[in-house]
Coordinates of C-alpha atoms in Angstrom, one line a residue:
X267 CA -26.8 42.9 6.3
X268 CA -23.5 41.0 6.5
X269 CA -25.2 37.7 6.3
X270 CA -23.6 35.3 3.7
X271 CA -26.3 32.7 3.9
X272 CA -23.5 30.2 3.3
X273 CA -23.1 27.0 5.2
X274 CA -20.8 24.0 5.5
X275 CA -22.1 20.7 6.8
X276 CA -19.8 17.7 7.6
X277 CA -21.9 14.5 7.8
X278 CA -20.7 11.3 9.2
X279 CA -22.6 8.4 7.7
X280 CA -21.5 5.9 10.3
X281 CA -22.8 7.9 13.3
X282 CA -25.7 9.6 11.5
X283 CA -24.5 13.0 12.8
X284 CA -23.6 16.3 11.3
X285 CA -21.6 19.4 12.2
X286 CA -23.3 22.5 10.7
X287 CA -21.4 25.8 10.3
X288 CA -23.4 28.8 9.2
X289 CA -20.9 31.3 8.0
X290 CA -20.9 35.1 7.8
X291 CA -19.5 37.3 5.1
X292 CA -18.4 39.8 7.8
X293 CA -16.2 39.0 10.8
X294 CA -18.9 40.3 13.2
X295 CA -22.6 39.5 13.6
X296 CA -25.0 41.9 11.8
X297 CA -26.7 44.5 14.0
X298 CA -30.1 42.9 13.6
X299 CA -31.0 39.7 15.4
X300 CA -30.3 36.5 13.5
X301 CA -32.9 33.7 13.3
X302 CA -31.8 30.3 12.2
X303 CA -34.4 27.7 11.2
X304 CA -33.3 24.1 10.9
X305 CA -35.9 22.0 9.0
X306 CA -35.7 18.3 8.0
X307 CA -34.8 19.2 4.4
X308 CA -33.7 22.8 4.5
X309 CA -32.0 25.6 6.3
X310 CA -33.1 29.2 6.7
X311 CA -31.3 32.3 8.0
X312 CA -33.2 35.6 8.6
X313 CA -31.6 38.9 9.6
X314 CA -32.8 42.5 9.3
X315 CA -35.6 41.7 6.8
X316 CA -33.4 39.5 4.6
X317 CA -33.8 35.8 4.2
X318 CA -31.4 33.2 2.9
X319 CA -32.7 29.6 2.5
X320 CA -31.1 26.5 1.1
X321 CA -32.6 23.1 0.4
X322 CA -30.6 20.1 1.5
X323 CA -29.5 17.5 -1.1
X324 CA -31.7 14.5 -1.7
X325 CA -31.1 11.8 0.9
X326 CA -30.0 14.2 3.6
X327 CA -32.7 14.6 6.2
X328 CA -32.1 16.2 9.6
X329 CA -33.8 15.7 12.9
X330 CA -34.3 19.4 14.0
X331 CA -35.2 18.5 17.6
X332 CA -31.7 17.0 18.0
X333 CA -29.9 20.4 17.5
X334 CA -27.4 21.0 20.3
X335 CA -24.1 22.7 21.1
X336 CA -24.9 26.0 19.5
X337 CA -22.1 28.5 19.7
X338 CA -20.7 31.5 17.9
X339 CA -17.1 31.6 16.9
X340 CA -15.6 35.0 16.0
X341 CA -14.9 35.3 12.3
X342 CA -16.5 31.9 11.5
X343 CA -20.2 32.1 12.3
X344 CA -22.5 29.7 14.1
X345 CA -21.6 26.1 14.9
X346 CA -24.1 23.4 16.0
X347 CA -24.5 19.7 15.9
X348 CA -27.5 17.8 14.7
X349 CA -28.6 14.2 14.2
X350 CA -29.8 12.8 10.9
X351 CA -33.1 11.1 10.5
X352 CA -31.5 8.5 8.4
X353 CA -28.1 8.0 6.8
X354 CA -27.6 9.4 3.3
X355 CA -26.9 6.9 0.5
X356 CA -23.5 5.2 0.8
X357 CA -20.7 6.3 -1.5
X358 CA -20.1 4.3 -4.6
X359 CA -18.4 1.0 -4.1
X360 CA -14.7 1.4 -3.9
X361 CA -13.2 1.3 -7.4
X362 CA -9.8 -0.2 -7.1
X363 CA -6.8 0.4 -9.3
X364 CA -6.6 -3.3 -10.1
X365 CA -10.2 -3.1 -11.5
X366 CA -9.3 -0.4 -14.0
X367 CA -7.6 -3.0 -16.3
X368 CA -9.0 -6.3 -17.5
X369 CA -7.2 -9.1 -19.4
X370 CA -7.8 -9.4 -23.2
X371 CA -9.0 -5.9 -23.6
X372 CA -7.2 -3.1 -25.6
X373 CA -6.2 0.0 -23.6
X374 CA -4.5 3.3 -24.3
X375 CA -2.4 5.1 -21.7
X376 CA -2.7 8.9 -21.9
X377 CA -0.6 11.6 -20.1
X378 CA -3.0 13.0 -17.5
X379 CA -1.5 16.5 -17.8
X380 CA -1.8 17.0 -21.6
X381 CA -3.6 14.0 -23.1
X382 CA -0.7 12.8 -25.2
X383 CA -0.8 9.1 -25.9
X384 CA 1.9 7.3 -23.9
X385 CA 1.1 3.6 -24.6
X386 CA -1.0 2.9 -27.6
X387 CA -3.5 0.1 -28.1
X388 CA -2.0 -2.5 -25.7
X389 CA -3.7 -5.8 -24.8
X390 CA -2.7 -7.5 -21.6
X391 CA -3.1 -11.3 -21.2
X392 CA -2.5 -11.1 -17.5
X393 CA -3.2 -8.3 -15.0
X394 CA -1.7 -9.3 -11.6
X395 CA -1.4 -7.5 -8.3
X396 CA 2.1 -7.0 -6.8
X397 CA 2.8 -7.3 -3.1
X398 CA 3.7 -4.2 -1.1
X399 CA 7.0 -2.6 -1.8
X400 CA 8.4 -3.7 1.5
X401 CA 7.3 -7.3 1.1
X402 CA 10.9 -8.7 1.1
X403 CA 11.4 -7.1 4.6
X404 CA 8.4 -8.8 5.9
X405 CA 9.6 -12.2 4.5
X406 CA 12.6 -12.0 6.7
X407 CA 10.2 -11.7 9.7
X408 CA 8.2 -14.7 8.6
X409 CA 11.1 -17.1 7.7
X410 CA 13.4 -18.8 10.1
X411 CA 16.0 -19.3 7.3
X412 CA 17.5 -17.0 4.7
X413 CA 15.0 -15.2 2.4
X414 CA 14.3 -17.7 -0.4
X415 CA 13.1 -14.8 -2.6
X416 CA 16.2 -12.7 -2.2
X417 CA 17.3 -13.1 -5.8
X418 CA 13.8 -13.2 -7.3
X419 CA 12.5 -10.3 -9.4
X420 CA 8.8 -9.8 -10.2
X421 CA 9.1 -8.5 -13.8
X422 CA 6.2 -8.6 -16.3
X423 CA 6.5 -10.3 -19.7
X424 CA 5.3 -8.6 -22.8
X425 CA 1.6 -9.5 -22.3
X426 CA 1.6 -8.7 -18.5
X427 CA 0.6 -5.7 -16.5
X428 CA 1.6 -5.8 -12.8
X429 CA -0.3 -3.5 -10.5
X430 CA 1.4 -2.0 -7.4
X431 CA 0.0 0.3 -4.7
X432 CA 0.8 3.5 -6.8
X433 CA 2.0 2.3 -10.2
X434 CA 1.6 0.0 -13.1
X435 CA 4.5 -2.2 -14.2
X436 CA 4.8 -2.9 -17.9
X437 CA 7.2 -4.6 -20.3
X438 CA 8.2 -1.6 -22.4
X439 CA 8.6 -3.6 -25.7
X440 CA 9.4 -1.2 -28.5
X441 CA 8.4 2.1 -26.9
X442 CA 10.7 4.8 -28.2
X443 CA 10.7 7.1 -25.2
X444 CA 12.4 4.6 -22.8
X445 CA 16.2 5.1 -22.3
X446 CA 18.1 2.2 -23.7
X447 CA 20.7 1.8 -21.0
X448 CA 20.1 4.1 -18.0
X449 CA 23.3 4.9 -16.1
X450 CA 22.0 7.4 -13.5
X451 CA 18.8 8.2 -11.6
X452 CA 18.1 11.2 -13.8
X453 CA 17.9 9.3 -17.1
X454 CA 15.7 6.6 -15.7
X455 CA 12.8 9.1 -15.6
X456 CA 10.2 8.5 -18.3
X457 CA 9.1 11.9 -19.6
X458 CA 6.0 12.9 -21.6
X459 CA 7.2 13.9 -25.1
X460 CA 4.7 16.7 -25.3
X461 CA 4.5 18.4 -21.9
X462 CA 7.7 17.0 -20.3
X463 CA 5.9 15.8 -17.2
X464 CA 7.5 12.8 -15.4
X465 CA 5.2 9.8 -16.0
X466 CA 7.3 7.1 -14.5
X467 CA 10.7 5.5 -14.4
X468 CA 12.6 2.6 -16.0
X469 CA 13.1 -0.4 -13.7
X470 CA 15.4 -2.3 -16.2
X471 CA 16.2 -2.1 -19.9
X472 CA 12.7 -3.5 -20.8
X473 CA 10.6 -2.8 -17.7
X474 CA 8.8 0.5 -17.1
X475 CA 6.8 1.8 -14.2
X476 CA 4.0 4.3 -14.7
X477 CA 2.6 6.2 -11.7
X478 CA -1.2 6.1 -11.2
X479 CA -1.2 9.9 -10.6
X480 CA 0.4 10.6 -14.0
X481 CA -1.5 8.5 -16.6
X482 CA -5.2 7.9 -17.5
X483 CA -6.0 4.5 -18.8
X484 CA -9.0 4.1 -21.1
X485 CA -10.3 1.4 -23.4
X486 CA -9.0 1.7 -26.9
X487 CA -12.5 2.1 -28.3
X488 CA -13.2 5.1 -26.1
X489 CA -11.9 8.7 -26.3
X490 CA -9.7 10.7 -23.9
X491 CA -11.7 12.9 -21.5
X492 CA -9.6 15.3 -19.6
X493 CA -10.0 15.7 -15.8
X494 CA -8.8 18.8 -13.8
X495 CA -5.4 18.0 -12.3
X496 CA -6.3 18.7 -8.7
X497 CA -9.5 16.6 -8.9
X498 CA -7.7 13.7 -10.5
X499 CA -4.8 13.6 -8.0
X500 CA -7.1 13.9 -5.0
X501 CA -9.3 11.2 -6.3
X502 CA -6.5 8.7 -7.0
X503 CA -4.7 9.3 -3.7
X504 CA -7.9 9.0 -1.8
X505 CA -8.5 5.7 -3.7
X506 CA -5.1 4.4 -2.7
X507 CA -5.7 5.3 1.0
X508 CA -9.1 3.6 1.0
X509 CA -7.9 0.5 -0.7
X510 CA -4.9 0.0 1.6
X511 CA -6.8 0.8 4.8
X512 CA -9.6 -1.7 3.7
X513 CA -7.3 -4.5 2.6
X514 CA -4.4 -4.2 5.2
X515 CA -6.0 -2.3 8.1
X516 CA -3.3 0.3 7.9
X517 CA -4.2 4.0 8.5
X518 CA -0.9 5.8 8.6
X519 CA 1.1 6.5 5.4
X520 CA 4.3 8.3 4.4
X521 CA 4.1 10.0 1.0
X522 CA 7.6 9.7 -0.6
X523 CA 9.0 11.1 -3.7
X524 CA 10.9 9.2 -6.4
X525 CA 14.0 10.8 -4.9
X526 CA 13.5 8.9 -1.7
X527 CA 12.5 11.9 0.4
X528 CA 9.5 11.9 2.7
X529 CA 7.2 14.8 1.9
X530 CA 4.0 14.2 3.9
X531 CA 2.8 12.1 6.8
X532 CA -0.9 11.1 6.5
X533 CA -3.2 9.6 9.0
X534 CA -6.5 8.4 7.6
X535 CA -9.2 9.6 10.1
X536 CA -12.4 8.5 8.3
X537 CA -13.8 7.7 4.9
X538 CA -17.6 8.0 5.5
X539 CA -17.7 11.8 5.4
X540 CA -20.2 13.6 3.1
X541 CA -19.5 17.3 2.7
X542 CA -22.5 19.6 1.9
X543 CA -21.7 23.3 1.1
X544 CA -23.9 26.2 0.0
X545 CA -22.4 29.5 -1.2
X546 CA -25.5 31.5 -0.3
X547 CA -25.8 34.9 -1.8
X548 CA -22.3 36.2 -0.9
X549 CA -20.2 37.8 -3.5
X550 CA -17.0 36.7 -1.8
X551 CA -17.2 33.1 -3.0
X552 CA -13.5 32.4 -2.6
X553 CA -14.0 32.5 1.2
X554 CA -16.3 29.5 1.1
X555 CA -15.4 27.1 -1.7
X556 CA -13.6 23.9 -0.9
X557 CA -12.2 23.0 -4.4
X558 CA -11.9 25.8 -6.9
X559 CA -11.4 23.6 -10.0
X560 CA -14.5 21.4 -9.2
X561 CA -17.1 23.9 -8.0
X562 CA -18.3 26.7 -10.3
X563 CA -19.6 29.5 -8.1
X564 CA -23.1 30.7 -8.8
X565 CA -25.9 32.1 -6.8
X566 CA -26.9 29.8 -4.0
X567 CA -25.9 26.3 -5.2
X568 CA -25.7 23.4 -2.8
X569 CA -22.8 21.0 -3.7
X570 CA -21.9 17.6 -2.1
X571 CA -18.7 15.6 -2.1
X572 CA -17.8 12.2 -0.7
X573 CA -14.6 13.0 1.2
X574 CA -11.8 11.2 2.9
X575 CA -10.8 13.0 6.0
X576 CA -7.1 12.9 6.9
X577 CA -4.7 14.3 9.4
X578 CA -1.3 15.3 7.9
X579 CA 2.1 16.8 8.6
X580 CA 4.4 18.4 6.0
X581 CA 7.9 17.1 6.0
X582 CA 9.6 19.5 3.6
X583 CA 12.5 21.6 4.7
X584 CA 13.3 19.2 7.6
X585 CA 9.9 19.9 9.3
X586 CA 8.6 17.1 11.6
X587 CA 11.9 15.2 11.2
X588 CA 11.6 13.3 14.5
X589 CA 8.1 12.1 13.8
X590 CA 9.0 11.2 10.2
X591 CA 11.9 9.1 11.5
X592 CA 9.7 7.4 14.0
X593 CA 7.1 6.6 11.3
X594 CA 9.9 5.3 9.0
X595 CA 10.8 2.6 11.5
X596 CA 7.2 1.7 12.3
X597 CA 5.9 -1.5 10.6
X598 CA 2.3 -0.2 10.9
X599 CA 3.1 2.8 8.6
X600 CA 2.7 2.1 4.8
X601 CA 4.9 4.0 2.4
X602 CA 3.4 5.4 -0.8
X603 CA 5.7 6.5 -3.6
X604 CA 4.9 9.2 -6.2
X605 CA 6.9 11.5 -8.4
X606 CA 8.4 14.3 -6.3
X607 CA 6.6 17.0 -8.2
X608 CA 3.3 15.3 -7.5
X609 CA 4.1 15.1 -3.8
X610 CA 4.5 18.8 -3.8
X611 CA 1.2 19.2 -5.7
X612 CA -0.5 17.0 -3.2
X613 CA 0.9 19.0 -0.3
X614 CA -0.4 22.2 -1.9
X615 CA -3.9 20.6 -2.4
X616 CA -4.0 19.6 1.3
X617 CA -3.0 23.1 2.4
X618 CA -5.7 24.7 0.2
X619 CA -8.3 22.2 1.5
X620 CA -7.3 23.0 5.1
X621 CA -7.5 26.7 4.5
X622 CA -11.0 26.4 3.1
X623 CA -12.2 25.1 6.5
X624 CA -13.3 27.3 9.3
X625 CA -10.1 28.0 11.4
X626 CA -11.4 26.1 14.4
X627 CA -11.6 22.9 12.3
X628 CA -8.2 23.1 10.7
X629 CA -6.1 21.3 13.3
X630 CA -6.4 18.2 15.5
X631 CA -3.7 17.9 18.2
X632 CA -0.5 18.7 16.3
X633 CA -1.8 17.6 12.9
X634 CA -3.5 19.6 10.2
X635 CA -6.9 18.5 8.9

């Protein structure tokens, strides 16, 4: 009857409220009347003798009497807002990059793309956090005399691992893939020997930087478990945004490549979102899925994701140049540096995520959601 029985629910834990979108397979309403039933633990849509029902995940309980703002948007379906009886369980405690390494334990660094071993069986005596990359600029604001750290370099010794916002800094030791005497930007890139992906760059003849989006670090006694690329990059970048917003109360970020270019402007909107999605009985699953490499379409599943909601602006091909320049000179904006290829991947993931939302939810002011 044209009914997909699919829905998307965006829950805010902080306000205990939800936006519910009941979607249609067809652009128009079916000819038969549609009856929507919102229960505390389920949703039901009846039309022309057919019935689609979906149970809500455990912990998500609605207050049906609070439904309000019902409206139909052409090509999207029905939108309404509803209160929650109680907030769903909080997301897992934030797992920071600095907690992924512990002193006096043996670790193996793997290439995230192909699983090849990059750093084998390394034990660190010290795992220390680095200040932000623009720390020396801030020192000049704090000191009334010349920067006392101007000639200082924060370089790890052989038993050290320094952790930055988006990278791990290691003493390269005897690793064979590090260029001995880099003379140009191109040959400072550290490349995976198997799949030729850029993993990091050399800082000096014996210091190497590995980007957190390119390597998976696991205890030496464990085994490598591959993660889909899109899922891994989204998870790591969300982790960076959450950690920095929590520790430094900064919510605007520039995503820069290793070539110095700005690729994306990101504004963190909230981090308490829980997304609930049902595919219903529709055969056109691609219209409804949020993340193709995470969700395996089947008949009527209900999937949930903890999500970070961001506003963003692409900056490739000189787009949004004035805004990017303004953010560049704003001390409240935090730069995050990744390999240029990863910046383009992230931009593609953001675009696909935006396209998966109903059209009316894809933009906020001049930003994409």
